[in-house]
PDB file of C-alpha atoms in Angstrom:
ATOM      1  CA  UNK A   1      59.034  36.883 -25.303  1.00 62.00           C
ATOM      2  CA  UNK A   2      58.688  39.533 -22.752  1.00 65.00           C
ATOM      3  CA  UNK A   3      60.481  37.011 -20.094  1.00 66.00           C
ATOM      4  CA  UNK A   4      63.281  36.358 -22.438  1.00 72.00           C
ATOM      5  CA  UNK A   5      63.704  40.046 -23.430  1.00 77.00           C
ATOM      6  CA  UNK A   6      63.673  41.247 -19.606  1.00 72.00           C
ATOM      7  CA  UNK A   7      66.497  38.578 -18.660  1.00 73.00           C
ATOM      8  CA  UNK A   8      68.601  39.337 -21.482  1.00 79.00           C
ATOM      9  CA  UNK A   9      68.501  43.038 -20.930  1.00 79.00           C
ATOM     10  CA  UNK A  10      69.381  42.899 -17.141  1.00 73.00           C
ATOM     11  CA  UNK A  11      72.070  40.059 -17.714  1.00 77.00           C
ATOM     12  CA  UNK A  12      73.305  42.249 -20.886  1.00 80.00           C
ATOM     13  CA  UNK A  13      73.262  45.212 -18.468  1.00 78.00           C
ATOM     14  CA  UNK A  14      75.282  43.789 -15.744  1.00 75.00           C
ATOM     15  CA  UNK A  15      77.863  42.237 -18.311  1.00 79.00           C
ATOM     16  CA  UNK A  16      78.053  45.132 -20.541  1.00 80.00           C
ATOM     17  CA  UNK A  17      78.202  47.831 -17.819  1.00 78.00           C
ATOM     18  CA  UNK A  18      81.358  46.278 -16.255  1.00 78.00           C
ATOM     19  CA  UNK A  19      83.079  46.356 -19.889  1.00 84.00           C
ATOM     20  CA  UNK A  20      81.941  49.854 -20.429  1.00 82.00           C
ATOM     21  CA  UNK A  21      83.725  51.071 -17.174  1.00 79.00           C
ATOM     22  CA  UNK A  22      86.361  48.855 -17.690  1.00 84.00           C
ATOM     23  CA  UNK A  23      87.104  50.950 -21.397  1.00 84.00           C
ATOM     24  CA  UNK A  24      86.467  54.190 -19.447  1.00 82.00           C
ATOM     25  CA  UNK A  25      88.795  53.726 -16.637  1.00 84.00           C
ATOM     26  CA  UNK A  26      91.094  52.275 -19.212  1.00 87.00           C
ATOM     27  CA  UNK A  27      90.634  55.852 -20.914  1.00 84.00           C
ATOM     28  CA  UNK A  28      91.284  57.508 -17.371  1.00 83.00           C
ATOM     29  CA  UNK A  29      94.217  55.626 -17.189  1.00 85.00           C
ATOM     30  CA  UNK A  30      95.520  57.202 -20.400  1.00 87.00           C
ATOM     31  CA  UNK A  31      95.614  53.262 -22.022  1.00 87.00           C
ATOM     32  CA  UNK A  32      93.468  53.005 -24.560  1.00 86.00           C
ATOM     33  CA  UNK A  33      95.549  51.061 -26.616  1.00 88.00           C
ATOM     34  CA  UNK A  34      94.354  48.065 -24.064  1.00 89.00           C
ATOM     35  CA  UNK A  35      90.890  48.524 -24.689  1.00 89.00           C
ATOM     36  CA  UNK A  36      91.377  45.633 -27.998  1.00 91.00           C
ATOM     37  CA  UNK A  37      92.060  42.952 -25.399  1.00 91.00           C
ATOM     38  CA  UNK A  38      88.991  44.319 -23.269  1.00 90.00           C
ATOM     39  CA  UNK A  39      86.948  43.827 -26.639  1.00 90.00           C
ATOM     40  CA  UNK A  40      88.566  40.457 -26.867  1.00 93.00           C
ATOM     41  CA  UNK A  41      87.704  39.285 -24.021  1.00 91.00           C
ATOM     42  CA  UNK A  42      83.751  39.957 -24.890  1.00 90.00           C
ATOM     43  CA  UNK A  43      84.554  38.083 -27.953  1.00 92.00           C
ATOM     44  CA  UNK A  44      85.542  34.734 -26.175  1.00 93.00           C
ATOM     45  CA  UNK A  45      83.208  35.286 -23.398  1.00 89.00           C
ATOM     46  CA  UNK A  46      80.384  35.542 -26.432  1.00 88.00           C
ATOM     47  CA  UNK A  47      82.069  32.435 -28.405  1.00 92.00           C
ATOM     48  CA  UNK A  48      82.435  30.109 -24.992  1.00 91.00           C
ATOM     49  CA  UNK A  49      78.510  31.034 -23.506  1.00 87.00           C
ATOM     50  CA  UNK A  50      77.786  29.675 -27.235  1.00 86.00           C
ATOM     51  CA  UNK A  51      79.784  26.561 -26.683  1.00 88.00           C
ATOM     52  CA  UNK A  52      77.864  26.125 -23.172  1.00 83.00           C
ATOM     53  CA  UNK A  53      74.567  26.125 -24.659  1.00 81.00           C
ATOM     54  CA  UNK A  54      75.295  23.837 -26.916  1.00 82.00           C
ATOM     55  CA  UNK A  55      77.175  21.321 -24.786  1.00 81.00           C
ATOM     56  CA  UNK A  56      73.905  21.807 -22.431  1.00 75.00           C
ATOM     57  CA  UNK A  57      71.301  21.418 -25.456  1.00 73.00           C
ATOM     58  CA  UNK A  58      73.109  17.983 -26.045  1.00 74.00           C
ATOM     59  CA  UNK A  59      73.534  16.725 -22.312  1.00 72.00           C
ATOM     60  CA  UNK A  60      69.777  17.480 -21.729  1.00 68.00           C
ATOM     61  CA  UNK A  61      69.138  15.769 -24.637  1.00 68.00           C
ATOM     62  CA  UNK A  62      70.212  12.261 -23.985  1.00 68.00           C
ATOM     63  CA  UNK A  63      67.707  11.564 -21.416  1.00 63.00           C
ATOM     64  CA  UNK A  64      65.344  10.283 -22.830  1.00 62.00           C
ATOM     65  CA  UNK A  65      63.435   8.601 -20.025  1.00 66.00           C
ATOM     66  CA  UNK A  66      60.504  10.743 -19.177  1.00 68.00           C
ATOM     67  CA  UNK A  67      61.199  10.121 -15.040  1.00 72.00           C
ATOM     68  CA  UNK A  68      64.485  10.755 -15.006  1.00 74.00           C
ATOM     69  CA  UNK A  69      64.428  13.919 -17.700  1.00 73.00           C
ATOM     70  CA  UNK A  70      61.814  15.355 -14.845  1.00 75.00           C
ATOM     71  CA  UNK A  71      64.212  15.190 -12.209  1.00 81.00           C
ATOM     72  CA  UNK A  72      66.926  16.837 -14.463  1.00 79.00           C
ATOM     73  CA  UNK A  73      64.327  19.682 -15.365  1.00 80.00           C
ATOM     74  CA  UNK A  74      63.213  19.906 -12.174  1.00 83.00           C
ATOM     75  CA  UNK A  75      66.932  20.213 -10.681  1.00 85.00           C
ATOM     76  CA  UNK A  76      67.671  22.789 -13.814  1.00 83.00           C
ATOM     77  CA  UNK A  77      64.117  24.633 -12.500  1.00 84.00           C
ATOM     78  CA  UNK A  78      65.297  24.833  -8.656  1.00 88.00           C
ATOM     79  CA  UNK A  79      69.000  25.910  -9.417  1.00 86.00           C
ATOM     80  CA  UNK A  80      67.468  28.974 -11.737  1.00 83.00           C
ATOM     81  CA  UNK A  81      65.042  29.629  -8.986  1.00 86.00           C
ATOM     82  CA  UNK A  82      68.175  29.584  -6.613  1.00 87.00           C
ATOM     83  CA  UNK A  83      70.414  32.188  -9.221  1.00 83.00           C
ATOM     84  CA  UNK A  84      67.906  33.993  -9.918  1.00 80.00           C
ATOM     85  CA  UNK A  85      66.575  35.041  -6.356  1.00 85.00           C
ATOM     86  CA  UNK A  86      70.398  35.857  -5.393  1.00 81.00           C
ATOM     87  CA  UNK A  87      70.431  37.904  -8.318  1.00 76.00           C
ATOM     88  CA  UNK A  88      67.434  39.630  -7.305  1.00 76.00           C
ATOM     89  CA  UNK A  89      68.049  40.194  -3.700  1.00 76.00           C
ATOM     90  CA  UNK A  90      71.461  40.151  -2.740  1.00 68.00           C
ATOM     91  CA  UNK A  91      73.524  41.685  -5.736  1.00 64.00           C
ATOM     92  CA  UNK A  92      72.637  45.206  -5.474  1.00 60.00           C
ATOM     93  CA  UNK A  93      75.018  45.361  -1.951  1.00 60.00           C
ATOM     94  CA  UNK A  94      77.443  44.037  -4.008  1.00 60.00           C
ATOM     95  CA  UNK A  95      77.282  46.332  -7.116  1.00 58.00           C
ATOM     96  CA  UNK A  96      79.570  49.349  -5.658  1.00 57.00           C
ATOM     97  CA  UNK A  97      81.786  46.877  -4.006  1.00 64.00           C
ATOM     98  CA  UNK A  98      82.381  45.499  -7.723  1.00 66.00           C
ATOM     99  CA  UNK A  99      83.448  48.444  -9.691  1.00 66.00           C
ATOM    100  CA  UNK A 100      85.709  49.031  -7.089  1.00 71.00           C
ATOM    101  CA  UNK A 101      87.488  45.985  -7.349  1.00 74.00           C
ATOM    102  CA  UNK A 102      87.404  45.921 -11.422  1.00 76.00           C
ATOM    103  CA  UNK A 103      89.022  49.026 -11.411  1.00 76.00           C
ATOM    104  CA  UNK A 104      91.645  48.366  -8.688  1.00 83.00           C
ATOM    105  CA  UNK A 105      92.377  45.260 -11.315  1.00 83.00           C
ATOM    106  CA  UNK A 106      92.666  46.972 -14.048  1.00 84.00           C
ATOM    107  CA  UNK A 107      95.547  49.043 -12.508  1.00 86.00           C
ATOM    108  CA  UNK A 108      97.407  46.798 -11.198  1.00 87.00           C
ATOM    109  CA  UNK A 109      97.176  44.783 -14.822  1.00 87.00           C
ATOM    110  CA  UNK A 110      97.754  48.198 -16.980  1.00 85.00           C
ATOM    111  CA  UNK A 111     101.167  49.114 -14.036  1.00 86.00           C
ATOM    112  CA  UNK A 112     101.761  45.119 -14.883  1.00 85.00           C
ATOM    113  CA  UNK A 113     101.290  44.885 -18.544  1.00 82.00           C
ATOM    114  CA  UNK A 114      99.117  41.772 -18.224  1.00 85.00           C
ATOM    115  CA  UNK A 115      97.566  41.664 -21.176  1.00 83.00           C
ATOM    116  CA  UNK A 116      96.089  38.097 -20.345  1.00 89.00           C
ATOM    117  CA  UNK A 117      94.562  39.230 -17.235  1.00 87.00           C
ATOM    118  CA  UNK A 118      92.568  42.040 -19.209  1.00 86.00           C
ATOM    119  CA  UNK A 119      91.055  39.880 -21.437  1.00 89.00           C
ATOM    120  CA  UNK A 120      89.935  37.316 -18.894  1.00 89.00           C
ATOM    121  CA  UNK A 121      88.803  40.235 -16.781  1.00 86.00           C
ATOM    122  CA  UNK A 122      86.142  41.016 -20.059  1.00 87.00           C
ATOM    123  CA  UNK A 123      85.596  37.168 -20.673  1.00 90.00           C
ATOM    124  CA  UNK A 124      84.771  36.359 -17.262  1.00 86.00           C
ATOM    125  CA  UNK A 125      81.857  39.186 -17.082  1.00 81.00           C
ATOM    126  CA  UNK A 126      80.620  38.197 -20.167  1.00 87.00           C
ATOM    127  CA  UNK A 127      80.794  34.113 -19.363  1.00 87.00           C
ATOM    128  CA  UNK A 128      79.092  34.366 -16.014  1.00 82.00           C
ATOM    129  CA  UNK A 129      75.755  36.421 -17.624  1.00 81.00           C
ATOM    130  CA  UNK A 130      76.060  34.189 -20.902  1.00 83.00           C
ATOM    131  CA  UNK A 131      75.324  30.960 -18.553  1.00 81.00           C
ATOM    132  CA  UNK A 132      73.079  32.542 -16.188  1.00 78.00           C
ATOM    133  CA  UNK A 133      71.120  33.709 -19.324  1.00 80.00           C
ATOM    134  CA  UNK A 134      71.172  30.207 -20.423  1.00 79.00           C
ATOM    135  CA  UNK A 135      70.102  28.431 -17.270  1.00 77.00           C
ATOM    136  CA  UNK A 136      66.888  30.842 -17.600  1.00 75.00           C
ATOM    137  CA  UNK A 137      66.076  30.508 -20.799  1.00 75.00           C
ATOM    138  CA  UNK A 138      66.112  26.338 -20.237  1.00 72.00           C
ATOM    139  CA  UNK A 139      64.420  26.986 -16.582  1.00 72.00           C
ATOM    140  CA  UNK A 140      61.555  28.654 -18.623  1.00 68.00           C
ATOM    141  CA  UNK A 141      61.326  26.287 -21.740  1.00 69.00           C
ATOM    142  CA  UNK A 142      60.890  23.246 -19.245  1.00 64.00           C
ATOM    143  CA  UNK A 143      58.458  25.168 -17.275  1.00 63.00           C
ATOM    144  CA  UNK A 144      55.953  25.668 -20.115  1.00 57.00           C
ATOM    145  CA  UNK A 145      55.888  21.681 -21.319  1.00 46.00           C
ATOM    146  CA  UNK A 146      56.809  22.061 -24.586  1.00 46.00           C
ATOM    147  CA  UNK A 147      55.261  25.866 -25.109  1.00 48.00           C
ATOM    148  CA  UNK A 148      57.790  27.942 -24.822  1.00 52.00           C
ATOM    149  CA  UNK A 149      57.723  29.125 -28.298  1.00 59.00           C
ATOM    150  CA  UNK A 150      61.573  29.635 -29.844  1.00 64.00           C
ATOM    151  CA  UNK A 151      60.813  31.463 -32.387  1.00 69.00           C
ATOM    152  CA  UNK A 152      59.485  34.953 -29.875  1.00 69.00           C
ATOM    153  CA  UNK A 153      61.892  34.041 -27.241  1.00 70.00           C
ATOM    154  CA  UNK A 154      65.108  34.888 -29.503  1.00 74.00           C
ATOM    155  CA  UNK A 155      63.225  38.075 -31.172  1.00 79.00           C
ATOM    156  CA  UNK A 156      62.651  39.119 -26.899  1.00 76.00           C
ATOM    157  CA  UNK A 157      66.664  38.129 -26.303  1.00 77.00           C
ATOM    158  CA  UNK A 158      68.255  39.912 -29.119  1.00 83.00           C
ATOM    159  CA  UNK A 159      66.018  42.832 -28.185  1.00 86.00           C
ATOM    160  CA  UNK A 160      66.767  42.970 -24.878  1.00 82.00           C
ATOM    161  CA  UNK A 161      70.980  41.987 -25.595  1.00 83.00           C
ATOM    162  CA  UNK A 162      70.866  45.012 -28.623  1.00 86.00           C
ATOM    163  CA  UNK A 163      68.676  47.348 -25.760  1.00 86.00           C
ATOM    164  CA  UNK A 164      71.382  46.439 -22.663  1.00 83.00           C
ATOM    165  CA  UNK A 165      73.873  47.473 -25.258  1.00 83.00           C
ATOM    166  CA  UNK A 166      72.340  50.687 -26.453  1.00 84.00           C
ATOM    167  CA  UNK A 167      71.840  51.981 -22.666  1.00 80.00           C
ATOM    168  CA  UNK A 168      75.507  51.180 -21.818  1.00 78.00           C
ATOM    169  CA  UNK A 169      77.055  53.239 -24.587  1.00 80.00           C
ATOM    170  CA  UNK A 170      74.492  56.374 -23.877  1.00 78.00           C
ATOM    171  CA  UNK A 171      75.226  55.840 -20.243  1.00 71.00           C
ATOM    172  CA  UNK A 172      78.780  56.147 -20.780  1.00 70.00           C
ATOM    173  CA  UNK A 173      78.078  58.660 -23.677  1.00 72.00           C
ATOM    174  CA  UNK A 174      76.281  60.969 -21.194  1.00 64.00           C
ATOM    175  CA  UNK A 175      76.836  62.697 -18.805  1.00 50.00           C
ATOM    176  CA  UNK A 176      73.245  62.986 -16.630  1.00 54.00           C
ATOM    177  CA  UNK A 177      72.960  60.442 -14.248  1.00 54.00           C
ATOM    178  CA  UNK A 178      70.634  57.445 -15.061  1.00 54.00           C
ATOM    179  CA  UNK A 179      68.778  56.552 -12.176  1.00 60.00           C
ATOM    180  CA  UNK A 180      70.497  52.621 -12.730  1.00 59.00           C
ATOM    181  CA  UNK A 181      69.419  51.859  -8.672  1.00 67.00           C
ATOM    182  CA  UNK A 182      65.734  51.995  -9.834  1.00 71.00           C
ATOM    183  CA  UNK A 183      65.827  50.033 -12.433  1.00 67.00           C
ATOM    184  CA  UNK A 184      67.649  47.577 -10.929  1.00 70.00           C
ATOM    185  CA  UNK A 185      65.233  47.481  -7.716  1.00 77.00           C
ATOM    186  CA  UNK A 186      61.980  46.963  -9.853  1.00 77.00           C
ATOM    187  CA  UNK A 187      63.651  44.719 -12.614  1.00 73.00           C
ATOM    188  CA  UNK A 188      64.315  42.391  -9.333  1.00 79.00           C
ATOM    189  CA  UNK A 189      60.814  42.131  -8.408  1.00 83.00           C
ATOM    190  CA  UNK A 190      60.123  41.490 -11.322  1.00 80.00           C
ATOM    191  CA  UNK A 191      62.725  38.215 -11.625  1.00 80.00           C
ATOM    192  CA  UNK A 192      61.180  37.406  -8.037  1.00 86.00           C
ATOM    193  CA  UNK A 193      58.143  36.749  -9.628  1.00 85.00           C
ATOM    194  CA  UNK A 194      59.106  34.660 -12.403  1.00 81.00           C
ATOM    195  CA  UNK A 195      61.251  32.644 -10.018  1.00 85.00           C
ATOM    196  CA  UNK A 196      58.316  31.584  -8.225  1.00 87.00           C
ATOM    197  CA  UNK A 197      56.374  30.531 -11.311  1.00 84.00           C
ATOM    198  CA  UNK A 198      59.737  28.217 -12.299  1.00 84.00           C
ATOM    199  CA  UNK A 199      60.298  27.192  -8.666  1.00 88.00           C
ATOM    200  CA  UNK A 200      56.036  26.112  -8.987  1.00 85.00           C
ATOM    201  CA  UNK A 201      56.818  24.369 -12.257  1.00 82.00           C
ATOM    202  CA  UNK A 202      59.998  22.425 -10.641  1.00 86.00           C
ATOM    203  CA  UNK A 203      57.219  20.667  -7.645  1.00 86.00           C
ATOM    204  CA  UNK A 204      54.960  20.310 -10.308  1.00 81.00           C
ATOM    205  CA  UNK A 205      57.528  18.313 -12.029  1.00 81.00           C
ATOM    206  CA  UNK A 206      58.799  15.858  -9.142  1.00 86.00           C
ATOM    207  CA  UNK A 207      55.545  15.353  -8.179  1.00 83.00           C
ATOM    208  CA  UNK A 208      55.019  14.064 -11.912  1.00 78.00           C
ATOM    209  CA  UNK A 209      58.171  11.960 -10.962  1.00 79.00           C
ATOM    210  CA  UNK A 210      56.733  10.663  -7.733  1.00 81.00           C
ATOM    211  CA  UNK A 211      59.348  12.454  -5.362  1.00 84.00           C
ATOM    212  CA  UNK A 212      56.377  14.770  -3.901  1.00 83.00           C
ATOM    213  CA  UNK A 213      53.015  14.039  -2.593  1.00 80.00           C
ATOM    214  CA  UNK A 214      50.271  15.311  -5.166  1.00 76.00           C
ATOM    215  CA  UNK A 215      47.735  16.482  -2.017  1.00 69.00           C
ATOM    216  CA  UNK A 216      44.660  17.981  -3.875  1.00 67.00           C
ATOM    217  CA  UNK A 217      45.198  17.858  -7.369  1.00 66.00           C
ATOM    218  CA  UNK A 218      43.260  20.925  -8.242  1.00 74.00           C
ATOM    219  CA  UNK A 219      42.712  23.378  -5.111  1.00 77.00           C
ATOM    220  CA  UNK A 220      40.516  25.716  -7.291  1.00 76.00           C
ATOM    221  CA  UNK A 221      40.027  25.924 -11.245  1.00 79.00           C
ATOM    222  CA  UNK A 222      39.279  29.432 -12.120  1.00 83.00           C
ATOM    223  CA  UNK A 223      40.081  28.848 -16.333  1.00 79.00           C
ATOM    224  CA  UNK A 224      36.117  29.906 -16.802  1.00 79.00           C
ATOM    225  CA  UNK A 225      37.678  32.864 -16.085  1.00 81.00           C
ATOM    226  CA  UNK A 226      41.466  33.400 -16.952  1.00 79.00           C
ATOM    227  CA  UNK A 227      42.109  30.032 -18.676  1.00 76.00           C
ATOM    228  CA  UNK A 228      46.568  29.157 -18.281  1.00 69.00           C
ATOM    229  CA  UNK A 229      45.865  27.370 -21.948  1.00 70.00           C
ATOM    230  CA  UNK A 230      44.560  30.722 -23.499  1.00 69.00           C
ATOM    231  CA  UNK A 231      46.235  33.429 -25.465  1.00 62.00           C
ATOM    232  CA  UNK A 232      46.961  35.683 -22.460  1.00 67.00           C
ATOM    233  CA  UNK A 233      46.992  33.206 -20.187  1.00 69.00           C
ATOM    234  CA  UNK A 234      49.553  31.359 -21.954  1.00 63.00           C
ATOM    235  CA  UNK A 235      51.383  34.820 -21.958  1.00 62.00           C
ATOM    236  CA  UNK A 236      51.194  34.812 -18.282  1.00 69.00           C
ATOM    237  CA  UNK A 237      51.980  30.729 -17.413  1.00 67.00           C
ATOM    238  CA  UNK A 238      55.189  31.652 -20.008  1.00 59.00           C
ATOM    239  CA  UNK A 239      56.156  34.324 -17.471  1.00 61.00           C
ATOM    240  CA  UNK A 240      55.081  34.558 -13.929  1.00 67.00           C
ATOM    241  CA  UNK A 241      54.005  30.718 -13.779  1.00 67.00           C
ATOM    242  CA  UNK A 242      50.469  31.219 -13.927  1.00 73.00           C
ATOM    243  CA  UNK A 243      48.000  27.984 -13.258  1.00 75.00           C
ATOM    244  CA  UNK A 244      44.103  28.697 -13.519  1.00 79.00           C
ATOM    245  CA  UNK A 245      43.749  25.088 -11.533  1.00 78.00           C
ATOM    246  CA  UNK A 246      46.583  24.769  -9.121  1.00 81.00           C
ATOM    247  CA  UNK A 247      47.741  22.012  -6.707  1.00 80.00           C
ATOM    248  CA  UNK A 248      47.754  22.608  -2.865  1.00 84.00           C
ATOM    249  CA  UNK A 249      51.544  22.344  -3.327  1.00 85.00           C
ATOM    250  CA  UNK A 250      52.554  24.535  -5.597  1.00 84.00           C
ATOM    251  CA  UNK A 251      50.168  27.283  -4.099  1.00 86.00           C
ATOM    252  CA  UNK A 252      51.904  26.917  -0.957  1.00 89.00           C
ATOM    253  CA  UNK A 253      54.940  26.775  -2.115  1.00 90.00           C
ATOM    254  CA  UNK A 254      54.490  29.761  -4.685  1.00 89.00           C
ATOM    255  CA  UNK A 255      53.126  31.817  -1.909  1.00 90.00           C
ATOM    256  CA  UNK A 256      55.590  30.797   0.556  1.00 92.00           C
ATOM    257  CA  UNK A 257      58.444  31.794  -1.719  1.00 92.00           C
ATOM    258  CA  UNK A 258      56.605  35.124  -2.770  1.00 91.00           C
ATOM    259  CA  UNK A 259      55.964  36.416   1.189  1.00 92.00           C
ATOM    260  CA  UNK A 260      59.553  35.859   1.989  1.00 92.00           C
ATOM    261  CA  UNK A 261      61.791  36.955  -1.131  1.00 89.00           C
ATOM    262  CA  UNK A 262      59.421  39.950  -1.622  1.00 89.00           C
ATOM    263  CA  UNK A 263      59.926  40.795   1.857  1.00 89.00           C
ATOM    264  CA  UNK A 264      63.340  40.308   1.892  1.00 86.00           C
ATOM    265  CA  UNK A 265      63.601  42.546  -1.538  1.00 85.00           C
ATOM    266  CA  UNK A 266      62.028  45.541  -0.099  1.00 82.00           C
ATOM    267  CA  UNK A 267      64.324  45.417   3.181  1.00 81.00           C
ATOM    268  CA  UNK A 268      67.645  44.852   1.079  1.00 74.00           C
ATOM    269  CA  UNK A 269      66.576  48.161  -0.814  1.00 70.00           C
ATOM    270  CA  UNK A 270      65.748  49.960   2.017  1.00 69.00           C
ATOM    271  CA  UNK A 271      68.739  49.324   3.248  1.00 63.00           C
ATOM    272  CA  UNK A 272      71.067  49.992   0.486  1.00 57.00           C
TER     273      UNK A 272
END
C-alpha cells in the first residue's frame, strides 16, 4: 500500500504540476478561456493510461507458460528498475529546463490558436506518468509472487493520486514557497530503494527460468528473526524487496545497484 501510494503521489505530482502551471501561465497570458482544452487533455490522457492497462493486463495474460511468463516479468521487472532509477536520479536537472519549455509552448500555441496542440500538451503529461505508474504497479505485483494484495494497493494509489492533487492546487493556491526540491530529493531515495528490491526480484526470476546461475541458494537465513513471509516482513518484501534468506546473486546484485545509484543520487543533488 505504502509503495503504491508513494508512486502515485510523485507520478501524480509531476503530471499534475505541469497542468497546474500550464492553467497559471495560461492565466498570465490573459487566456483562460483555453484552460477547457488543458482540462481536456487530462481527460484523454486519464481515459488512454486506462486503455494501456488494460491492453497490458490482457497481453501479460496470454502467457501462460510458467518459463516464458518469467522472462516477460522479469523483462517488465528490469525495464521498471531502468524508469524508475532515471526518474530518481537524473530528472531533477531536467525539472527547470521543463517548465521552461511548457511555457515557451504554450505561447507560441495561445499567439497560434492551436487548440490541438494544448490539449496534447495536457494529454501527453498525463499519458507518460499514467504508464510509468502502470509499469510499477505490474513491476511490484510480479515481484511479490502472487502477494501483492489489490485490494490495499488501489486504497495507497487513489490516496496518493487525490494527495498529488490536493498539493498542486494549494501550491498554486499559495503563495509561500513549498520546499518541492526536498521532497523530490528524498522521495528519490526512496524509489532507489524499491528499484533494487524489483531489480532483486527480476534475477530471482531468470534464475527460476534458467538464464542465471543459482550460486548459493541461501547465503544466510535470518527469518528466526525478521521472517520475508511475516506480517511486517511481508510489508517490507512488498516494498524495498526484502528476503530473510537471500541468494549470493541477488545480494550482490542488490548491493551493487544500491552503492552506485545512491551514490550517484547524492552527487546529482549536490550538484543541482
Amino acid at each position: 500500500m505504502l509503495a503504491s501510494f508513494l508512486i502515485t503521489l510523485r507520478e501524480g505530482l509531476e503530471a499534475f504540476l505541469l497542468v497546474g502551471i500550464a492553467l497559471s501561465y495560461l492565466a498570465k497570458l490573459n487566456a483562460r478561456h483555453y484552460n477547457k482544452y488543458i482540462y481536456l487533455g487530462v481527460f484523454v490522457g486519464l481515459l488512454l493510461s486506462l486503455a494501456v492497462a488494460v491492453v497490458f493486463q490482457v497481453v501479460v495474460d496470454q502467457f501462460s507458460n510458467e518459463l516464458y511468463r518469467n522472462y516477460l516479468m522479469a523483462e517488465i521487472l528490469i525495464f521498471a528498475t531502468v524508469v524508475l532509477t532515471y526518474m530518481a536520479i537524473w530528472m531533477q536537472k531536467q525539472a527547470k529546463n521543463q517548465v521552461a519549455q511548457v511555457q515557451k509552448d504554450l505561447t507560441d500555441m495561445v499567439s497560434t490558436g492551436n487548440l490541438l496542440g494544448l490539449v496534447f500538451l495536457s494529454t501527453l503529461a498525463v499519458l507518460r506518468e499514467g504508464f510509468e505508474t502502470i509499469l510499477f504497479f505490474s513491476a511490484l505485483m510480479y515481484s511479490n509472487f502472487g502477494e501483492f494484495s489489490t485490494q490495499d494497493a488501489l486504497i495507497g494509489a487513489i490516496s496518493g493520486l487525490v494527495l498529488s492533487i490536493a498539493l498542486v492546487w494549494m501550491m498554486l493556491k499559495s503563495t509561500r514557497n513549498v520546499p518541492l526540491r526536498s521532497f523530490f530529493r528524498w522521495t528519490s531515495l526512496f524509489i532507489i530503494i524499491i528499484a533494487a528490491g524489483l531489480l532483486s526480484s527480476a534475477i530471482n526470476m531468470l534464475q527460476a527460468a534458467h538464464v542465471l546461475p543459482i550460486v548459493h541458494a541461501q547465503l544466510f537465513d535470518i527469518s528466526h528473526i525478521l521472517d520475508d513471509r511475516g506480517v511486517f516482513g511481508t510489508f517490507l518484501r512488498a516494498l524495498f524487496g526484502y528476503n530473510s534468506s537471500p541468494g549470493l546473486l541477488q545480494l550482490v546484485v542488490w548491493g551493487g545497484y544500491m552503492l552506485t545509484f545512491v551514490f550517484f543520487w547524492n552527487r546529482g543533488y549536490k550538484q543541482a
